[in-house]
PDB file of C-alpha atoms and ligand atoms in Angstrom:
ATOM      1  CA  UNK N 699       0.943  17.069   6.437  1.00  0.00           C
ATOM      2  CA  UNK N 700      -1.891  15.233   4.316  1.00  0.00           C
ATOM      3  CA  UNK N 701      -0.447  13.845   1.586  1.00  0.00           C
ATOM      4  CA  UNK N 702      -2.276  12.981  -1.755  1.00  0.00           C
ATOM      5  CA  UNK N 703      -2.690   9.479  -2.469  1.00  0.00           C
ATOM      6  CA  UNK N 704      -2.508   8.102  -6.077  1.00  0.00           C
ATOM      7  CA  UNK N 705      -5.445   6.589  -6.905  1.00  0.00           C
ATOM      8  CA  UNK N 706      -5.436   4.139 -10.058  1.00  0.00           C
ATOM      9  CA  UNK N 707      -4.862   4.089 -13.142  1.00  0.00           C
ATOM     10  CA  UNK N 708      -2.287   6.775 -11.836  1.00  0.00           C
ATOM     11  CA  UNK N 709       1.224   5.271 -13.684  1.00  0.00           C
ATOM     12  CA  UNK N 710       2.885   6.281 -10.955  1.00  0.00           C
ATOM     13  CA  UNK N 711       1.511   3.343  -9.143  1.00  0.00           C
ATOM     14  CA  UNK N 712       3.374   0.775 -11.491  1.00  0.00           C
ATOM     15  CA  UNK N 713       7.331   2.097 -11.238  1.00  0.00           C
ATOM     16  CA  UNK N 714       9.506  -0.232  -8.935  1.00  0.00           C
ATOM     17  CA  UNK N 715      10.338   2.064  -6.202  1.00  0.00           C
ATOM     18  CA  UNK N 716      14.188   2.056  -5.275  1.00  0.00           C
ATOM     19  CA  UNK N 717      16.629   0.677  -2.255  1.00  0.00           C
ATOM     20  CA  UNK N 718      17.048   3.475   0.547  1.00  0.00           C
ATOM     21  CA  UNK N 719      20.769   3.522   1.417  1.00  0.00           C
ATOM     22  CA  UNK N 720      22.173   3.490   4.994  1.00  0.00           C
ATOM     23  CA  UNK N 721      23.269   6.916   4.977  1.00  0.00           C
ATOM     24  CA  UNK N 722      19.991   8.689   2.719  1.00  0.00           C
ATOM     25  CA  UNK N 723      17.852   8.760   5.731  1.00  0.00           C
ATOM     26  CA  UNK N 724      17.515  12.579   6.524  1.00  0.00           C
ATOM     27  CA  UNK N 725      15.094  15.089   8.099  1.00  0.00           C
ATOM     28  CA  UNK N 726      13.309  14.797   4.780  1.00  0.00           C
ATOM     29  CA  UNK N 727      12.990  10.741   4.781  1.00  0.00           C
ATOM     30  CA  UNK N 728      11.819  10.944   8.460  1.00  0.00           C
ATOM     31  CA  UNK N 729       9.383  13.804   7.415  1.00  0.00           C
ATOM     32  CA  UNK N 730       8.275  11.889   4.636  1.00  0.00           C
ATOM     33  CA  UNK N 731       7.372   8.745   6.968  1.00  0.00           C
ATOM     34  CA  UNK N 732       5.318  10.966   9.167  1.00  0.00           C
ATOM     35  CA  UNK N 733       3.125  12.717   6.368  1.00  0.00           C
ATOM     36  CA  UNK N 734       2.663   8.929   5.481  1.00  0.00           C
ATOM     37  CA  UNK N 735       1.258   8.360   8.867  1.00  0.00           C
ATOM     38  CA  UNK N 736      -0.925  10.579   9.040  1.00  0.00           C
ATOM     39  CA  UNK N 737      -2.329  10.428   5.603  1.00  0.00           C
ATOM     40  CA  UNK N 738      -3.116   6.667   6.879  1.00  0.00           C
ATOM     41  CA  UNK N 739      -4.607   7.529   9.902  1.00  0.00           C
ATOM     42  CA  UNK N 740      -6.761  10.327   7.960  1.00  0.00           C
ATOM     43  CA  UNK N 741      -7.853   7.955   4.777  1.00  0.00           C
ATOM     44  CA  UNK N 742      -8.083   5.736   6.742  1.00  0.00           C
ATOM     45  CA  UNK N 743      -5.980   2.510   6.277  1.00  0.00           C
ATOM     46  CA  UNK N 744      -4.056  -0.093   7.815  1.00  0.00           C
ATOM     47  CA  UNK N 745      -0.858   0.687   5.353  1.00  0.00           C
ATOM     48  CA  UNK N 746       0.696   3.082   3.125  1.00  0.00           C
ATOM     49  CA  UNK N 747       3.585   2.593   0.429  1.00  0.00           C
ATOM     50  CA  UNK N 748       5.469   5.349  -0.718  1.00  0.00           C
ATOM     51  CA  UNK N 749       4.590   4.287  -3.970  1.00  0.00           C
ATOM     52  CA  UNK N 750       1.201   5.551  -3.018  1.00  0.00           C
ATOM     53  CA  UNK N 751       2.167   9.133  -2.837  1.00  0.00           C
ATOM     54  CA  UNK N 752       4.071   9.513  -5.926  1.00  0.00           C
ATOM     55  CA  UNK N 753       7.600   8.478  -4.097  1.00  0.00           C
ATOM     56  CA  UNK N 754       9.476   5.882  -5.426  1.00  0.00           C
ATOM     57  CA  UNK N 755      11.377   4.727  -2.643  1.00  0.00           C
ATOM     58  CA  UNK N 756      11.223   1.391  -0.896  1.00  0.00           C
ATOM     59  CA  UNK N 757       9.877   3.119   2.689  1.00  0.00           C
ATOM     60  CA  UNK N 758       6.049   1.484   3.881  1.00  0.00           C
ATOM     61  CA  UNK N 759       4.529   2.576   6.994  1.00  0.00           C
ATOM     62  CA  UNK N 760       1.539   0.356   8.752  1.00  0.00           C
ATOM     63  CA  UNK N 761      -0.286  -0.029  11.782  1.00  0.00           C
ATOM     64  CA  UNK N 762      -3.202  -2.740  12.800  1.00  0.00           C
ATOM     65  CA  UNK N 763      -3.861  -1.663  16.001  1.00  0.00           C
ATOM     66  CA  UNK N 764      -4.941   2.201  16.279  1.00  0.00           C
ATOM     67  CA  UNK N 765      -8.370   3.651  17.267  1.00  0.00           C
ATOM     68  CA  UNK N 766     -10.142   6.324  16.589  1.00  0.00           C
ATOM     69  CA  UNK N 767      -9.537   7.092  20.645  1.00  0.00           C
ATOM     70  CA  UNK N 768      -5.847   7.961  19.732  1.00  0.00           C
ATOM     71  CA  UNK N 769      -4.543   4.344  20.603  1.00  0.00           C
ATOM     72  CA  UNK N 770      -1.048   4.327  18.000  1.00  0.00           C
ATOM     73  CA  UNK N 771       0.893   1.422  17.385  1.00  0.00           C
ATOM     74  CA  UNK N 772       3.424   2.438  13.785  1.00  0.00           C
ATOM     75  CA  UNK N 773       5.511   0.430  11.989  1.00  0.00           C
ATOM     76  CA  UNK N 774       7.738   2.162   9.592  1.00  0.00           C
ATOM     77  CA  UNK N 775      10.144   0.017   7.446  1.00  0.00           C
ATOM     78  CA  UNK N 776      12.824   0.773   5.147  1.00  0.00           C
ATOM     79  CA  UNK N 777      13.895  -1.934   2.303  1.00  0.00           C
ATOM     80  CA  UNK N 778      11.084  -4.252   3.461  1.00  0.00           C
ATOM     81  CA  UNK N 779      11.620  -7.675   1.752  1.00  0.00           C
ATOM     82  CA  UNK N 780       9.516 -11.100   2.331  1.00  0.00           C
ATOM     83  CA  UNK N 781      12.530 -13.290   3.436  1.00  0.00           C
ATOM     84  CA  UNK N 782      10.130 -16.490   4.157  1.00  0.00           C
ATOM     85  CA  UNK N 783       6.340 -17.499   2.799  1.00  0.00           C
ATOM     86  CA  UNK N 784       4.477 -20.572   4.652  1.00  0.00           C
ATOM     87  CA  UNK N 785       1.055 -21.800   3.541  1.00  0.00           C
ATOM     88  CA  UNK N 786      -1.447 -20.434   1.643  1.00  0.00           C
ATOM     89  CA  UNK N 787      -4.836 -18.509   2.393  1.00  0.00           C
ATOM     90  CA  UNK N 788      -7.479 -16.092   1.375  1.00  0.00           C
ATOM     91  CA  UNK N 789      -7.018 -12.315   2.366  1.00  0.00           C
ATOM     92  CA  UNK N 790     -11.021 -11.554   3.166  1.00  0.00           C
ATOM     93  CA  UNK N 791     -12.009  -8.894   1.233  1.00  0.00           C
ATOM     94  CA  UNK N 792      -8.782  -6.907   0.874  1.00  0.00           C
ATOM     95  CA  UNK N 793      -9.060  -3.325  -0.388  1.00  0.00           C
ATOM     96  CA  UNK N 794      -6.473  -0.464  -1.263  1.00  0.00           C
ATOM     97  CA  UNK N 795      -6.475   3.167  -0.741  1.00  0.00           C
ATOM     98  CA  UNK N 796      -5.034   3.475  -4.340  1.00  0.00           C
ATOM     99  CA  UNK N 797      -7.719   1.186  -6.232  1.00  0.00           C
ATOM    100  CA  UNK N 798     -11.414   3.059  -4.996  1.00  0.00           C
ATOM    101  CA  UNK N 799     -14.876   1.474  -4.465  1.00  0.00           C
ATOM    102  CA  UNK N 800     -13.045  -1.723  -4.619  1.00  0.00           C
ATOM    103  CA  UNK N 801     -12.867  -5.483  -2.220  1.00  0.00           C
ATOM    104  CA  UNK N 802     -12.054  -8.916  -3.087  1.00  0.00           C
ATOM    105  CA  UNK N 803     -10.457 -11.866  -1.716  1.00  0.00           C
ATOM    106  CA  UNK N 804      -7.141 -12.744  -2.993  1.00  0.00           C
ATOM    107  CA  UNK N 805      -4.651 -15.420  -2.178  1.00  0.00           C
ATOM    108  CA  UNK N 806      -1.588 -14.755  -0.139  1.00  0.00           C
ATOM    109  CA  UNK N 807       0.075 -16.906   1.735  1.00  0.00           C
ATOM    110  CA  UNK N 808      -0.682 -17.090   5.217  1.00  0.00           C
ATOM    111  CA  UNK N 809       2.523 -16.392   7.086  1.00  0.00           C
ATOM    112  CA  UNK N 810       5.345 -14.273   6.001  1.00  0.00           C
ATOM    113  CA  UNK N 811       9.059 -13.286   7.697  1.00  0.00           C
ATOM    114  CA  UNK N 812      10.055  -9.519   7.024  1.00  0.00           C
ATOM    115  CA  UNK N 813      13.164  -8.200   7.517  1.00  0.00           C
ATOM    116  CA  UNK N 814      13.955  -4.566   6.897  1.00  0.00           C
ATOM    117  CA  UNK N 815      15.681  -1.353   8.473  1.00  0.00           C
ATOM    118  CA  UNK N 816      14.183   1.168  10.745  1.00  0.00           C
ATOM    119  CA  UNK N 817      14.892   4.932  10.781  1.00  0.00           C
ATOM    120  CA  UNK N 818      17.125   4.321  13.696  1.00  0.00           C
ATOM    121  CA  UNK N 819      19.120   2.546  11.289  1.00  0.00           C
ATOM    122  CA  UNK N 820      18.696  -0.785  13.094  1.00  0.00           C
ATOM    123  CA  UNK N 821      18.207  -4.338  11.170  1.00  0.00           C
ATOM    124  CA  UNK N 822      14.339  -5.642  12.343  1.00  0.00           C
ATOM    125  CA  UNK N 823      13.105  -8.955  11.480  1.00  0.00           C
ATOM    126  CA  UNK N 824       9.225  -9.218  11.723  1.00  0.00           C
ATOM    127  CA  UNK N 825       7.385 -12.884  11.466  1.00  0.00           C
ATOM    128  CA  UNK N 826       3.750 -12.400  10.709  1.00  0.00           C
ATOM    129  CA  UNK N 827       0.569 -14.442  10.081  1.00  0.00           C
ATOM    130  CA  UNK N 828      -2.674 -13.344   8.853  1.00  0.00           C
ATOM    131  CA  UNK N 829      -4.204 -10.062   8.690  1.00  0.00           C
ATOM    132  CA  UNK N 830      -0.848  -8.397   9.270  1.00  0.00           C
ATOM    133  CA  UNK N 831       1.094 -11.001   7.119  1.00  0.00           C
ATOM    134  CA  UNK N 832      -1.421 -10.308   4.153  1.00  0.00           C
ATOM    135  CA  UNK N 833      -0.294  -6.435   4.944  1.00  0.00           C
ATOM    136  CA  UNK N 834       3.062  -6.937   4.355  1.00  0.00           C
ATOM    137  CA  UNK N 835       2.077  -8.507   1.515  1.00  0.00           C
ATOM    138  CA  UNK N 836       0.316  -5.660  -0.350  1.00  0.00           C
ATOM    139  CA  UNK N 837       2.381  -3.088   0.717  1.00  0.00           C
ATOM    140  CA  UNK N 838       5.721  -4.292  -0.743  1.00  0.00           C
ATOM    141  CA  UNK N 839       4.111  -5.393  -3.623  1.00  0.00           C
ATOM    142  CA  UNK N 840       3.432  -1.769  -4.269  1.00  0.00           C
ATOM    143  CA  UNK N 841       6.755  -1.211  -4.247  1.00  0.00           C
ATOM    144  CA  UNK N 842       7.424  -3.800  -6.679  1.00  0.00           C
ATOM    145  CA  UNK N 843       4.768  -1.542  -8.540  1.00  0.00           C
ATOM    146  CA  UNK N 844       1.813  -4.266  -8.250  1.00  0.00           C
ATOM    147  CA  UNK N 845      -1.368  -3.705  -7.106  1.00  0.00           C
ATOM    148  CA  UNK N 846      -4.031  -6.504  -5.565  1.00  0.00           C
ATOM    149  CA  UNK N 847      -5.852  -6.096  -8.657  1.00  0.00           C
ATOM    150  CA  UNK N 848      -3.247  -8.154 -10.118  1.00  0.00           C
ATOM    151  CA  UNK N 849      -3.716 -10.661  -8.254  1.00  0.00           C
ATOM    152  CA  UNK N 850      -7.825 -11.284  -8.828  1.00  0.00           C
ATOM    153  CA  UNK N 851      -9.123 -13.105 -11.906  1.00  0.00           C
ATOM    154  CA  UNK N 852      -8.762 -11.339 -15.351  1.00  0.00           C
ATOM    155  CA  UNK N 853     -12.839 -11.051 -15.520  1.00  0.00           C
ATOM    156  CA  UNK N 854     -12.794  -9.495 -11.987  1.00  0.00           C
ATOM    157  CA  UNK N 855     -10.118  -6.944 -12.870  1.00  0.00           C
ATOM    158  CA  UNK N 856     -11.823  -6.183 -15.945  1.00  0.00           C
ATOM    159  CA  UNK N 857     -14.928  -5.705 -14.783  1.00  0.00           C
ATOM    160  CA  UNK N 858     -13.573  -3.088 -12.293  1.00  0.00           C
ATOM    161  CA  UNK N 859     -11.115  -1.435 -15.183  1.00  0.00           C
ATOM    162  CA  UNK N 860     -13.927  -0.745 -16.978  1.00  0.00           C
ATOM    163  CA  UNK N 861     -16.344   0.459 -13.939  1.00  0.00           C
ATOM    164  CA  UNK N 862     -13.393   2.619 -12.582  1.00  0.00           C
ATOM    165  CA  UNK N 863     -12.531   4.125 -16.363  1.00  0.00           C
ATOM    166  CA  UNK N 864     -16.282   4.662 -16.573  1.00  0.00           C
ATOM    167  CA  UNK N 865     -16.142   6.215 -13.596  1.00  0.00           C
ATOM    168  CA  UNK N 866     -13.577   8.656 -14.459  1.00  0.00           C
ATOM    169  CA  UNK N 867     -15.221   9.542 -17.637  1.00  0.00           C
ATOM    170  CA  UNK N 868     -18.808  10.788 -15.927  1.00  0.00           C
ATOM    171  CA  UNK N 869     -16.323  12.521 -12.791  1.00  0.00           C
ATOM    172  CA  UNK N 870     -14.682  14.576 -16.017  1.00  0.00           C
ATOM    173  CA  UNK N 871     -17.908  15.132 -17.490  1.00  0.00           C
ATOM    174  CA  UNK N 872     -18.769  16.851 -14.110  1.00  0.00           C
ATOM    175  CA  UNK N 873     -15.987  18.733 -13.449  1.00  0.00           C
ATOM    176  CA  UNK N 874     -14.123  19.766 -17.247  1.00  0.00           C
ATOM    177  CA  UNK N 875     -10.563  20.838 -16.660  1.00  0.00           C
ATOM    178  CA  UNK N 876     -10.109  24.460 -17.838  1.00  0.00           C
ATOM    179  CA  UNK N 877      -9.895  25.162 -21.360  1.00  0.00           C
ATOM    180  CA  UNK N 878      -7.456  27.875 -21.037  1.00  0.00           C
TER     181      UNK N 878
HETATM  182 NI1   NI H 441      -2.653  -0.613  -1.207  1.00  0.00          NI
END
């Protein structure tokens, strides 16, 4: 199932999302992580928080390495958490399915260890540099309820606060919500 994807200023985006204990993961969890796949796959992206669909619960799915031809490589972690950062560099022109019509570089550092649990309940540790470190990244800092926008100079995120609310304003214009 195709989930809906918050899209900001959505407050929903902001909450710290909670631990997932040992014994929570259920038919509903693992159902959960596949609607998450596949709303990637559809948007499409590279990785989803559940933060992103209005569940606050530390679970992130990803994948760098599918195709349009079907190729499918997922990663789906529980209780991600950066155990190690090394070096510093520039994520190229990151975006997120959450903040629209927006890319800009922003600093991360350039290799990251992950550890985490899987939904066979087993302990994974994941060391990762570029693209995919800069992925882990961003998608537990949405579950610490920050965005990459945070991380870009005020004027930048300004600048694209007041495009998006602007935005917003002409999209209600277009389409008034019922009066009734
Ligand atoms: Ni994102």
């Amino acid at each position: 199932m195709i989930l809906e994807v918050l899209q900001f200023p959505d407050p929903r985006l902001r909450q710290v999302a909670a631990e997932i204990a040992d014994d929570a993961v259920d038919d509903e969890l693992r159902a959960l992580a596949s609607d998450m796949l596949e709303t990637m796959y559809d948007e499409p992206g590279i990785g989803l928080a559940a933060t992103q669909v209005g569940v606050p619960l530390r679970l992130i799915v990803m994948d760098l390495n599918w195709s349009e031809d079907g190729q499918r490589d997922p990663l789906v972690l529980l209780n991600p958490r950066i155990v190690e950062r090394e070096g510093r560099s520039v994520s190229e022109n990151e975006g997120c399915l959450s903040v629209p019509d927006l890319r800009a570089d922003v600093t991360r550092a350039e290799r990251v260890a992950v550890e985490a649990r899987t939904l066979e309940g087993e302990s994974l540790r994941r060391e990762a540099e570029g693209l995919e470190s800069y992925c882990f990244q961003h998608e537990i800092d949405h579950l610490d309820g920050k965005l990459f926008i945070d991380r870009i100079s005020r004027m930048k995120r300004d600048l694209y606060v007041r495009r998006r609310k602007k935005q917003l304003r002409l999209e209600a214009l277009e389409h008034p919500a019922p009066t009734t």
